[in-house]
PDB file of C-alpha atoms in Angstrom:
ATOM      1  CA  MET T   1     -24.869  54.837   1.114  1.00  0.00           C
ATOM      2  CA  LYS T   2     -21.988  52.917   2.689  1.00  0.00           C
ATOM      3  CA  LYS T   3     -22.434  49.247   3.354  1.00  0.00           C
ATOM      4  CA  MET T   4     -20.256  47.248   5.697  1.00  0.00           C
ATOM      5  CA  THR T   5     -21.740  43.897   5.014  1.00  0.00           C
ATOM      6  CA  LEU T   6     -22.625  39.028   6.926  1.00  0.00           C
ATOM      7  CA  VAL T   7     -17.840  37.029   7.824  1.00  0.00           C
ATOM      8  CA  LYS T   8     -18.927  38.922  11.093  1.00  0.00           C
ATOM      9  CA  CYS T   9     -22.501  37.681  11.167  1.00  0.00           C
ATOM     10  CA  LEU T  10     -22.389  34.698   8.774  1.00  0.00           C
ATOM     11  CA  LEU T  11     -18.932  33.207   8.437  1.00  0.00           C
ATOM     12  CA  VAL T  12     -17.630  34.800  11.611  1.00  0.00           C
ATOM     13  CA  GLY T  13     -20.966  35.094  13.382  1.00  0.00           C
ATOM     14  CA  SER T  14     -19.353  36.395  16.566  1.00  0.00           C
ATOM     15  CA  VAL T  15     -20.243  39.002  19.165  1.00  0.00           C
ATOM     16  CA  CYS T  16     -18.974  40.461  22.395  1.00  0.00           C
ATOM     17  CA  PHE T  17     -21.054  40.067  25.523  1.00  0.00           C
ATOM     18  CA  LEU T  18     -22.949  43.278  26.169  1.00  0.00           C
ATOM     19  CA  GLY T  19     -23.821  43.031  29.869  1.00  0.00           C
ATOM     20  CA  ALA T  20     -26.995  41.625  31.414  1.00  0.00           C
ATOM     21  CA  PRO T  21     -29.244  39.950  28.817  1.00  0.00           C
ATOM     22  CA  TYR T  22     -32.181  42.007  27.591  1.00  0.00           C
ATOM     23  CA  SER T  23     -31.297  45.025  29.736  1.00  0.00           C
ATOM     24  CA  ALA T  24     -33.389  48.176  30.091  1.00  0.00           C
ATOM     25  CA  PHE T  25     -31.216  49.624  27.339  1.00  0.00           C
ATOM     26  CA  ALA T  26     -32.002  46.692  25.051  1.00  0.00           C
ATOM     27  CA  LYS T  27     -35.725  46.962  25.717  1.00  0.00           C
ATOM     28  CA  ALA T  28     -35.688  50.545  24.466  1.00  0.00           C
ATOM     29  CA  MET T  29     -33.857  49.769  21.217  1.00  0.00           C
ATOM     30  CA  SER T  30     -35.443  50.196  17.789  1.00  0.00           C
ATOM     31  CA  GLY T  31     -35.127  47.586  15.056  1.00  0.00           C
ATOM     32  CA  ASN T  32     -32.277  49.446  13.388  1.00  0.00           C
ATOM     33  CA  GLU T  33     -30.475  49.929  16.701  1.00  0.00           C
ATOM     34  CA  ILE T  34     -30.677  46.204  17.427  1.00  0.00           C
ATOM     35  CA  VAL T  35     -29.073  45.378  14.073  1.00  0.00           C
ATOM     36  CA  VAL T  36     -26.379  48.037  14.481  1.00  0.00           C
ATOM     37  CA  THR T  37     -25.544  46.591  17.914  1.00  0.00           C
ATOM     38  CA  ALA T  38     -25.408  43.070  16.451  1.00  0.00           C
ATOM     39  CA  GLU T  39     -23.191  44.081  13.542  1.00  0.00           C
ATOM     40  CA  ASP T  40     -20.936  46.774  15.043  1.00  0.00           C
ATOM     41  CA  ARG T  41     -19.256  44.817  17.767  1.00  0.00           C
ATOM     42  CA  TYR T  42     -15.720  43.770  18.506  1.00  0.00           C
ATOM     43  CA  ILE T  43     -14.820  40.437  16.938  1.00  0.00           C
ATOM     44  CA  GLY T  44     -11.083  40.473  17.458  1.00  0.00           C
ATOM     45  CA  LYS T  45      -8.578  42.361  15.347  1.00  0.00           C
ATOM     46  CA  THR T  46      -7.741  39.226  13.366  1.00  0.00           C
ATOM     47  CA  GLN T  47      -9.211  35.802  12.671  1.00  0.00           C
ATOM     48  CA  LYS T  48      -7.807  32.695  10.988  1.00  0.00           C
ATOM     49  CA  SER T  49     -10.249  29.880  10.200  1.00  0.00           C
ATOM     50  CA  GLU T  50     -10.313  26.486   8.505  1.00  0.00           C
ATOM     51  CA  LEU T  51     -13.712  25.937   6.936  1.00  0.00           C
ATOM     52  CA  ALA T  52     -15.722  23.178   5.290  1.00  0.00           C
ATOM     53  CA  MET T  53     -18.393  24.080   2.750  1.00  0.00           C
ATOM     54  CA  ILE T  54     -20.960  21.296   2.241  1.00  0.00           C
ATOM     55  CA  LEU T  55     -23.210  21.595  -0.815  1.00  0.00           C
ATOM     56  CA  ILE T  56     -26.422  19.541  -0.636  1.00  0.00           C
ATOM     57  CA  ASN T  57     -28.746  19.028  -3.613  1.00  0.00           C
ATOM     58  CA  SER T  58     -32.478  18.312  -3.523  1.00  0.00           C
ATOM     59  CA  ASP T  59     -31.807  14.550  -3.351  1.00  0.00           C
ATOM     60  CA  GLY T  60     -29.610  14.972  -0.277  1.00  0.00           C
ATOM     61  CA  LYS T  61     -26.372  14.262  -2.140  1.00  0.00           C
ATOM     62  CA  GLU T  62     -23.428  16.121  -0.586  1.00  0.00           C
ATOM     63  CA  ARG T  63     -20.230  17.619  -1.965  1.00  0.00           C
ATOM     64  CA  THR T  64     -17.595  19.006   0.377  1.00  0.00           C
ATOM     65  CA  ARG T  65     -15.139  21.821  -0.237  1.00  0.00           C
ATOM     66  CA  LYS T  66     -12.363  22.933   2.115  1.00  0.00           C
ATOM     67  CA  MET T  67     -11.041  26.460   2.452  1.00  0.00           C
ATOM     68  CA  THR T  68      -9.217  28.832   4.768  1.00  0.00           C
ATOM     69  CA  MET T  69     -10.255  32.364   5.672  1.00  0.00           C
ATOM     70  CA  THR T  70      -8.060  35.105   7.123  1.00  0.00           C
ATOM     71  CA  ARG T  71      -9.573  38.380   8.281  1.00  0.00           C
ATOM     72  CA  LYS T  72      -8.052  41.559   9.677  1.00  0.00           C
ATOM     73  CA  ASN T  73      -9.687  44.763  10.874  1.00  0.00           C
ATOM     74  CA  PHE T  74      -8.045  48.113  10.231  1.00  0.00           C
ATOM     75  CA  GLY T  75      -8.339  51.738  11.267  1.00  0.00           C
ATOM     76  CA  ALA T  76      -8.432  53.512  14.612  1.00  0.00           C
ATOM     77  CA  ASP T  77     -11.831  52.008  15.435  1.00  0.00           C
ATOM     78  CA  LEU T  78     -11.119  48.657  13.689  1.00  0.00           C
ATOM     79  CA  LYS T  79     -14.195  49.071  11.470  1.00  0.00           C
ATOM     80  CA  ASP T  80     -12.473  48.663   8.077  1.00  0.00           C
ATOM     81  CA  GLN T  81     -12.140  44.975   7.284  1.00  0.00           C
ATOM     82  CA  LYS T  82     -10.190  42.849   4.824  1.00  0.00           C
ATOM     83  CA  ALA T  83     -10.726  39.111   4.326  1.00  0.00           C
ATOM     84  CA  ILE T  84      -9.205  36.550   1.984  1.00  0.00           C
ATOM     85  CA  TYR T  85     -10.368  32.988   1.244  1.00  0.00           C
ATOM     86  CA  PHE T  86      -8.348  30.183  -0.325  1.00  0.00           C
ATOM     87  CA  PHE T  87      -9.962  26.916  -1.487  1.00  0.00           C
ATOM     88  CA  ASN T  88      -7.717  23.864  -1.149  1.00  0.00           C
ATOM     89  CA  TYR T  89     -10.070  20.909  -1.800  1.00  0.00           C
ATOM     90  CA  PRO T  90     -11.181  19.279  -4.088  1.00  0.00           C
ATOM     91  CA  GLU T  91      -8.864  19.538  -7.078  1.00  0.00           C
ATOM     92  CA  ASP T  92     -11.434  21.188  -9.375  1.00  0.00           C
ATOM     93  CA  ILE T  93     -11.580  24.271  -7.133  1.00  0.00           C
ATOM     94  CA  LYS T  94      -8.132  24.168  -5.520  1.00  0.00           C
ATOM     95  CA  ASP T  95      -6.273  27.528  -5.475  1.00  0.00           C
ATOM     96  CA  THR T  96      -9.440  29.506  -6.224  1.00  0.00           C
ATOM     97  CA  SER T  97      -9.426  32.555  -3.981  1.00  0.00           C
ATOM     98  CA  TYR T  98     -11.634  35.487  -3.003  1.00  0.00           C
ATOM     99  CA  LEU T  99     -10.605  38.819  -1.488  1.00  0.00           C
ATOM    100  CA  SER T 100     -12.883  41.494  -0.035  1.00  0.00           C
ATOM    101  CA  PHE T 101     -12.381  44.963   1.453  1.00  0.00           C
ATOM    102  CA  ASP T 102     -15.212  46.466   3.525  1.00  0.00           C
ATOM    103  CA  TRP T 103     -14.778  50.185   4.115  1.00  0.00           C
ATOM    104  CA  ILE T 104     -16.571  52.103   6.870  1.00  0.00           C
ATOM    105  CA  GLU T 105     -16.198  55.476   5.151  1.00  0.00           C
ATOM    106  CA  GLU T 106     -19.562  56.638   3.839  1.00  0.00           C
ATOM    107  CA  GLY T 107     -19.644  56.924   0.076  1.00  0.00           C
ATOM    108  CA  LYS T 108     -16.633  54.643  -0.419  1.00  0.00           C
ATOM    109  CA  ASP T 109     -17.560  51.483  -2.308  1.00  0.00           C
ATOM    110  CA  ASP T 110     -16.431  48.123  -0.987  1.00  0.00           C
ATOM    111  CA  ASP T 111     -13.979  46.186  -3.157  1.00  0.00           C
ATOM    112  CA  SER T 112     -13.801  42.478  -3.974  1.00  0.00           C
ATOM    113  CA  TRP T 113     -11.845  40.215  -6.309  1.00  0.00           C
ATOM    114  CA  LEU T 114     -12.070  36.597  -7.485  1.00  0.00           C
ATOM    115  CA  TYR T 115      -9.131  34.514  -8.722  1.00  0.00           C
ATOM    116  CA  LEU T 116      -9.831  31.478 -10.928  1.00  0.00           C
ATOM    117  CA  PRO T 117      -6.656  29.407 -11.466  1.00  0.00           C
ATOM    118  CA  ALA T 118      -7.908  27.924 -14.750  1.00  0.00           C
ATOM    119  CA  LEU T 119      -7.984  31.436 -16.225  1.00  0.00           C
ATOM    120  CA  LYS T 120      -4.897  32.594 -14.280  1.00  0.00           C
ATOM    121  CA  LYS T 121      -6.621  35.922 -13.857  1.00  0.00           C
ATOM    122  CA  VAL T 122      -7.814  38.052 -10.947  1.00  0.00           C
ATOM    123  CA  LYS T 123     -11.254  39.494 -11.683  1.00  0.00           C
ATOM    124  CA  ARG T 124     -12.605  42.526  -9.855  1.00  0.00           C
ATOM    125  CA  LEU T 125     -16.279  42.016  -9.009  1.00  0.00           C
ATOM    126  CA  ALA T 126     -18.785  44.687  -9.974  1.00  0.00           C
ATOM    127  CA  SER T 127     -21.731  45.623  -7.749  1.00  0.00           C
ATOM    128  CA  ALA T 128     -24.063  43.547  -9.928  1.00  0.00           C
ATOM    129  CA  ASP T 129     -21.913  40.426  -9.329  1.00  0.00           C
ATOM    130  CA  LYS T 130     -22.287  40.569  -5.542  1.00  0.00           C
ATOM    131  CA  SER T 131     -25.761  39.000  -5.595  1.00  0.00           C
ATOM    132  CA  ASP T 132     -24.362  35.955  -7.456  1.00  0.00           C
ATOM    133  CA  PRO T 133     -23.804  32.637  -5.639  1.00  0.00           C
ATOM    134  CA  PHE T 134     -20.510  32.449  -3.759  1.00  0.00           C
ATOM    135  CA  LEU T 135     -18.707  29.761  -5.794  1.00  0.00           C
ATOM    136  CA  GLY T 136     -21.771  27.572  -6.340  1.00  0.00           C
ATOM    137  CA  SER T 137     -23.165  27.869  -2.811  1.00  0.00           C
ATOM    138  CA  ASP T 138     -26.498  29.169  -1.512  1.00  0.00           C
ATOM    139  CA  PHE T 139     -24.683  32.144   0.034  1.00  0.00           C
ATOM    140  CA  THR T 140     -24.133  35.175  -2.182  1.00  0.00           C
ATOM    141  CA  TYR T 141     -20.973  37.287  -2.167  1.00  0.00           C
ATOM    142  CA  THR T 142     -22.915  39.890  -0.181  1.00  0.00           C
ATOM    143  CA  ASP T 143     -24.104  37.254   2.330  1.00  0.00           C
ATOM    144  CA  ILE T 144     -20.571  36.321   3.360  1.00  0.00           C
ATOM    145  CA  LYS T 145     -19.538  39.889   4.013  1.00  0.00           C
ATOM    146  CA  THR T 146     -19.927  41.781   7.241  1.00  0.00           C
ATOM    147  CA  SER T 147     -23.312  43.457   7.701  1.00  0.00           C
ATOM    148  CA  ARG T 148     -26.608  44.471   6.167  1.00  0.00           C
ATOM    149  CA  LYS T 149     -27.549  47.503   8.191  1.00  0.00           C
ATOM    150  CA  ASP T 150     -27.029  49.915   5.301  1.00  0.00           C
ATOM    151  CA  TYR T 151     -29.183  47.856   2.943  1.00  0.00           C
ATOM    152  CA  TRP T 152     -32.247  47.472   5.150  1.00  0.00           C
ATOM    153  CA  ASP T 153     -34.540  49.577   7.302  1.00  0.00           C
ATOM    154  CA  TYR T 154     -35.524  47.246  10.154  1.00  0.00           C
ATOM    155  CA  THR T 155     -38.649  47.255  12.293  1.00  0.00           C
ATOM    156  CA  ILE T 156     -39.561  44.918  15.158  1.00  0.00           C
ATOM    157  CA  VAL T 157     -42.446  42.701  14.031  1.00  0.00           C
ATOM    158  CA  LYS T 158     -42.387  40.445  17.092  1.00  0.00           C
ATOM    159  CA  ASP T 159     -40.843  41.306  20.443  1.00  0.00           C
ATOM    160  CA  SER T 160     -40.220  37.744  21.570  1.00  0.00           C
ATOM    161  CA  GLU T 161     -39.777  34.356  19.880  1.00  0.00           C
ATOM    162  CA  MET T 162     -37.688  31.420  21.054  1.00  0.00           C
ATOM    163  CA  VAL T 163     -35.037  29.987  18.718  1.00  0.00           C
ATOM    164  CA  ASP T 164     -32.937  27.069  20.022  1.00  0.00           C
ATOM    165  CA  GLY T 165     -33.432  28.231  23.592  1.00  0.00           C
ATOM    166  CA  HIS T 166     -32.652  31.893  22.851  1.00  0.00           C
ATOM    167  CA  ASP T 167     -35.250  34.613  23.287  1.00  0.00           C
ATOM    168  CA  CYS T 168     -35.130  36.665  20.077  1.00  0.00           C
ATOM    169  CA  TRP T 169     -36.458  39.817  18.523  1.00  0.00           C
ATOM    170  CA  VAL T 170     -37.987  39.233  15.080  1.00  0.00           C
ATOM    171  CA  LEU T 171     -37.062  42.058  12.714  1.00  0.00           C
ATOM    172  CA  GLU T 172     -38.238  42.736   9.173  1.00  0.00           C
ATOM    173  CA  GLY T 173     -36.121  44.680   6.709  1.00  0.00           C
ATOM    174  CA  VAL T 174     -37.190  46.604   3.630  1.00  0.00           C
ATOM    175  CA  PRO T 175     -34.780  48.468   1.326  1.00  0.00           C
ATOM    176  CA  LYS T 176     -33.369  51.519   3.057  1.00  0.00           C
ATOM    177  CA  ASN T 177     -34.684  54.862   1.811  1.00  0.00           C
ATOM    178  CA  GLY T 178     -36.900  52.915  -0.604  1.00  0.00           C
ATOM    179  CA  ASP T 179     -33.852  52.194  -2.771  1.00  0.00           C
ATOM    180  CA  TYR T 180     -35.122  48.881  -4.150  1.00  0.00           C
ATOM    181  CA  ASP T 181     -32.963  48.963  -7.288  1.00  0.00           C
ATOM    182  CA  ARG T 182     -29.636  49.211  -5.428  1.00  0.00           C
ATOM    183  CA  VAL T 183     -30.568  46.691  -2.752  1.00  0.00           C
ATOM    184  CA  ILE T 184     -31.849  44.128  -5.264  1.00  0.00           C
ATOM    185  CA  LYS T 185     -28.799  44.668  -7.483  1.00  0.00           C
ATOM    186  CA  GLU T 186     -26.305  44.052  -4.673  1.00  0.00           C
ATOM    187  CA  THR T 187     -28.143  41.466  -2.544  1.00  0.00           C
ATOM    188  CA  GLY T 188     -30.666  39.804  -4.879  1.00  0.00           C
ATOM    189  CA  TYR T 189     -33.370  40.247  -2.200  1.00  0.00           C
ATOM    190  CA  ASP T 190     -36.296  42.643  -1.877  1.00  0.00           C
ATOM    191  CA  LYS T 191     -37.184  41.807   1.738  1.00  0.00           C
ATOM    192  CA  SER T 192     -35.505  40.193   4.735  1.00  0.00           C
ATOM    193  CA  ARG T 193     -36.462  38.941   8.183  1.00  0.00           C
ATOM    194  CA  ILE T 194     -33.976  38.126  10.951  1.00  0.00           C
ATOM    195  CA  TRP T 195     -34.124  36.714  14.480  1.00  0.00           C
ATOM    196  CA  VAL T 196     -31.618  38.391  16.836  1.00  0.00           C
ATOM    197  CA  SER T 197     -30.873  36.837  20.229  1.00  0.00           C
ATOM    198  CA  LYS T 198     -31.427  39.144  23.195  1.00  0.00           C
ATOM    199  CA  ASP T 199     -28.715  37.547  25.321  1.00  0.00           C
ATOM    200  CA  ASN T 200     -25.763  37.896  22.941  1.00  0.00           C
ATOM    201  CA  PHE T 201     -27.085  39.711  19.825  1.00  0.00           C
ATOM    202  CA  ILE T 202     -26.303  36.838  17.465  1.00  0.00           C
ATOM    203  CA  LYS T 203     -28.430  36.517  14.331  1.00  0.00           C
ATOM    204  CA  MET T 204     -29.968  33.107  14.966  1.00  0.00           C
ATOM    205  CA  LYS T 205     -32.127  32.845  11.832  1.00  0.00           C
ATOM    206  CA  GLY T 206     -32.898  34.719   8.657  1.00  0.00           C
ATOM    207  CA  THR T 207     -35.401  34.612   5.808  1.00  0.00           C
ATOM    208  CA  PHE T 208     -34.623  36.347   2.519  1.00  0.00           C
ATOM    209  CA  TRP T 209     -36.988  36.856  -0.395  1.00  0.00           C
ATOM    210  CA  VAL T 210     -35.100  36.324  -3.670  1.00  0.00           C
ATOM    211  CA  VAL T 211     -36.303  38.439  -6.580  1.00  0.00           C
ATOM    212  CA  LYS T 212     -34.897  36.243  -9.343  1.00  0.00           C
ATOM    213  CA  GLY T 213     -36.985  33.072  -9.635  1.00  0.00           C
ATOM    214  CA  LYS T 214     -39.241  34.102  -6.735  1.00  0.00           C
ATOM    215  CA  LYS T 215     -37.409  31.877  -4.297  1.00  0.00           C
ATOM    216  CA  ILE T 216     -37.049  32.136  -0.507  1.00  0.00           C
ATOM    217  CA  LYS T 217     -33.800  31.469   1.351  1.00  0.00           C
ATOM    218  CA  HIS T 218     -33.541  30.459   5.006  1.00  0.00           C
ATOM    219  CA  PHE T 219     -30.463  31.006   7.187  1.00  0.00           C
ATOM    220  CA  GLU T 220     -29.673  29.163  10.447  1.00  0.00           C
ATOM    221  CA  ALA T 221     -26.859  29.698  12.977  1.00  0.00           C
ATOM    222  CA  LYS T 222     -25.859  26.627  15.021  1.00  0.00           C
ATOM    223  CA  ASP T 223     -23.077  25.392  17.324  1.00  0.00           C
ATOM    224  CA  ILE T 224     -22.583  28.727  19.065  1.00  0.00           C
ATOM    225  CA  GLU T 225     -19.506  28.783  21.277  1.00  0.00           C
ATOM    226  CA  ASN T 226     -17.593  31.400  23.261  1.00  0.00           C
ATOM    227  CA  ILE T 227     -14.008  31.217  21.996  1.00  0.00           C
ATOM    228  CA  ASP T 228     -11.453  33.537  23.582  1.00  0.00           C
ATOM    229  CA  GLY T 229     -14.268  35.776  24.798  1.00  0.00           C
ATOM    230  CA  ILE T 230     -15.873  36.017  21.347  1.00  0.00           C
ATOM    231  CA  TRP T 231     -19.200  34.351  20.615  1.00  0.00           C
ATOM    232  CA  THR T 232     -18.621  32.303  17.458  1.00  0.00           C
ATOM    233  CA  VAL T 233     -21.183  30.598  15.228  1.00  0.00           C
ATOM    234  CA  LYS T 234     -19.411  27.439  14.101  1.00  0.00           C
ATOM    235  CA  THR T 235     -22.135  26.176  11.730  1.00  0.00           C
ATOM    236  CA  ASN T 236     -23.979  28.387   9.240  1.00  0.00           C
ATOM    237  CA  LYS T 237     -26.621  26.988   6.908  1.00  0.00           C
ATOM    238  CA  MET T 238     -28.441  28.599   3.984  1.00  0.00           C
ATOM    239  CA  THR T 239     -31.301  26.755   2.255  1.00  0.00           C
ATOM    240  CA  THR T 240     -32.915  27.814  -1.031  1.00  0.00           C
ATOM    241  CA  THR T 241     -36.584  26.942  -1.466  1.00  0.00           C
ATOM    242  CA  LYS T 242     -39.245  27.453  -4.107  1.00  0.00           C
ATOM    243  CA  GLY T 243     -42.924  26.785  -3.581  1.00  0.00           C
ATOM    244  CA  GLY T 244     -42.079  25.375  -0.155  1.00  0.00           C
ATOM    245  CA  ALA T 245     -39.745  22.704  -1.572  1.00  0.00           C
ATOM    246  CA  THR T 246     -35.999  22.651  -0.920  1.00  0.00           C
ATOM    247  CA  GLU T 247     -33.921  23.116  -4.064  1.00  0.00           C
ATOM    248  CA  HIS T 248     -30.452  23.249  -2.550  1.00  0.00           C
ATOM    249  CA  SER T 249     -28.653  24.049   0.690  1.00  0.00           C
ATOM    250  CA  THR T 250     -25.160  24.947   1.860  1.00  0.00           C
ATOM    251  CA  ILE T 251     -23.522  24.407   5.247  1.00  0.00           C
ATOM    252  CA  ILE T 252     -20.359  26.316   6.139  1.00  0.00           C
ATOM    253  CA  LYS T 253     -18.649  24.897   9.223  1.00  0.00           C
ATOM    254  CA  ILE T 254     -15.718  26.339  11.112  1.00  0.00           C
ATOM    255  CA  ASP T 255     -13.396  23.412  11.880  1.00  0.00           C
ATOM    256  CA  LYS T 256     -10.681  25.525  13.499  1.00  0.00           C
ATOM    257  CA  VAL T 257     -10.527  29.207  14.455  1.00  0.00           C
ATOM    258  CA  ARG T 258      -7.891  31.420  16.023  1.00  0.00           C
ATOM    259  CA  TYR T 259      -8.280  35.059  17.006  1.00  0.00           C
ATOM    260  CA  GLU T 260      -5.779  37.872  17.587  1.00  0.00           C
ATOM    261  CA  GLU T 261      -2.809  36.315  15.781  1.00  0.00           C
ATOM    262  CA  GLU T 262      -0.506  38.629  13.853  1.00  0.00           C
ATOM    263  CA  VAL T 263      -1.317  38.948  10.124  1.00  0.00           C
ATOM    264  CA  ASP T 264       0.808  41.015   7.747  1.00  0.00           C
ATOM    265  CA  ASP T 265      -1.069  43.716   5.816  1.00  0.00           C
ATOM    266  CA  ALA T 266       0.537  42.453   2.586  1.00  0.00           C
ATOM    267  CA  TYR T 267      -1.481  39.229   2.913  1.00  0.00           C
ATOM    268  CA  PHE T 268      -4.569  41.024   1.589  1.00  0.00           C
ATOM    269  CA  THR T 269      -3.638  41.823  -2.009  1.00  0.00           C
ATOM    270  CA  PRO T 270      -4.736  40.604  -5.472  1.00  0.00           C
ATOM    271  CA  LEU T 271      -1.129  39.468  -5.991  1.00  0.00           C
ATOM    272  CA  LYS T 272      -1.402  37.197  -2.954  1.00  0.00           C
ATOM    273  CA  MET T 273      -4.541  35.654  -4.476  1.00  0.00           C
ATOM    274  CA  SER T 274      -2.708  34.447  -7.561  1.00  0.00           C
ATOM    275  CA  ARG T 275       0.355  33.245  -5.601  1.00  0.00           C
ATOM    276  CA  GLY T 276      -1.708  31.054  -3.269  1.00  0.00           C
ATOM    277  CA  ILE T 277      -1.920  30.510   0.456  1.00  0.00           C
ATOM    278  CA  SER T 278       1.557  29.030   0.908  1.00  0.00           C
ATOM    279  CA  LYS T 279       3.482  31.926  -0.673  1.00  0.00           C
TER     280      LYS T 279
END
């Protein structure tokens, strides 16, 4: 089953306005339809962002990493997506890069690569690697991609709950078609719960049950701003807990973002990863 996967809902976190909030159409939507609407929306053909990744341990000690992300959508319906990340700070991670291709075609596997400058080698990630932490963060490689609708079968468990002033649906997801093995392999989770805002279809919160280590992760979207007509989540936080105690958390903040600028197709290649952002 094809998966387009969270740069649109996590790192991008943006939506187009869909008319009057909580319309008659929205009231009639199923859980899966709500998620499809949230994830299949126009986010601009291109995006260029400067990001800060803040890693926080259980003692509250912080480490900051800086990176850039460039994304471009392809195809007649702009549903295929390519994104590339370059880390530029601090020195121990500088020039590390990550490239992902999300394909809309059913049955076509997504592609992703990681470049580690110390090894001077581009590594193609297997499906089993996608549930690993994204370069030491609380987000996995799957988390930072575009959507989850093809992993989970969603039902509405609560029709209304307020989150930061937004009236939200509360949706619970279980592995689609009962395919626990594939979903656990590629996400690391066996159950999910998300809060989707009725006024702009942003995923405001999420809870994810981690199979390995029996941990629970909590996602929060903050600093939501309409930029060039696109709702953008500027602060994304993922916190890993066990037994109710926080083990670690990661904040990814968008410092600068620009939409609809021209990006050459050749920017999204494994060769570009090894050459670096400036070449």
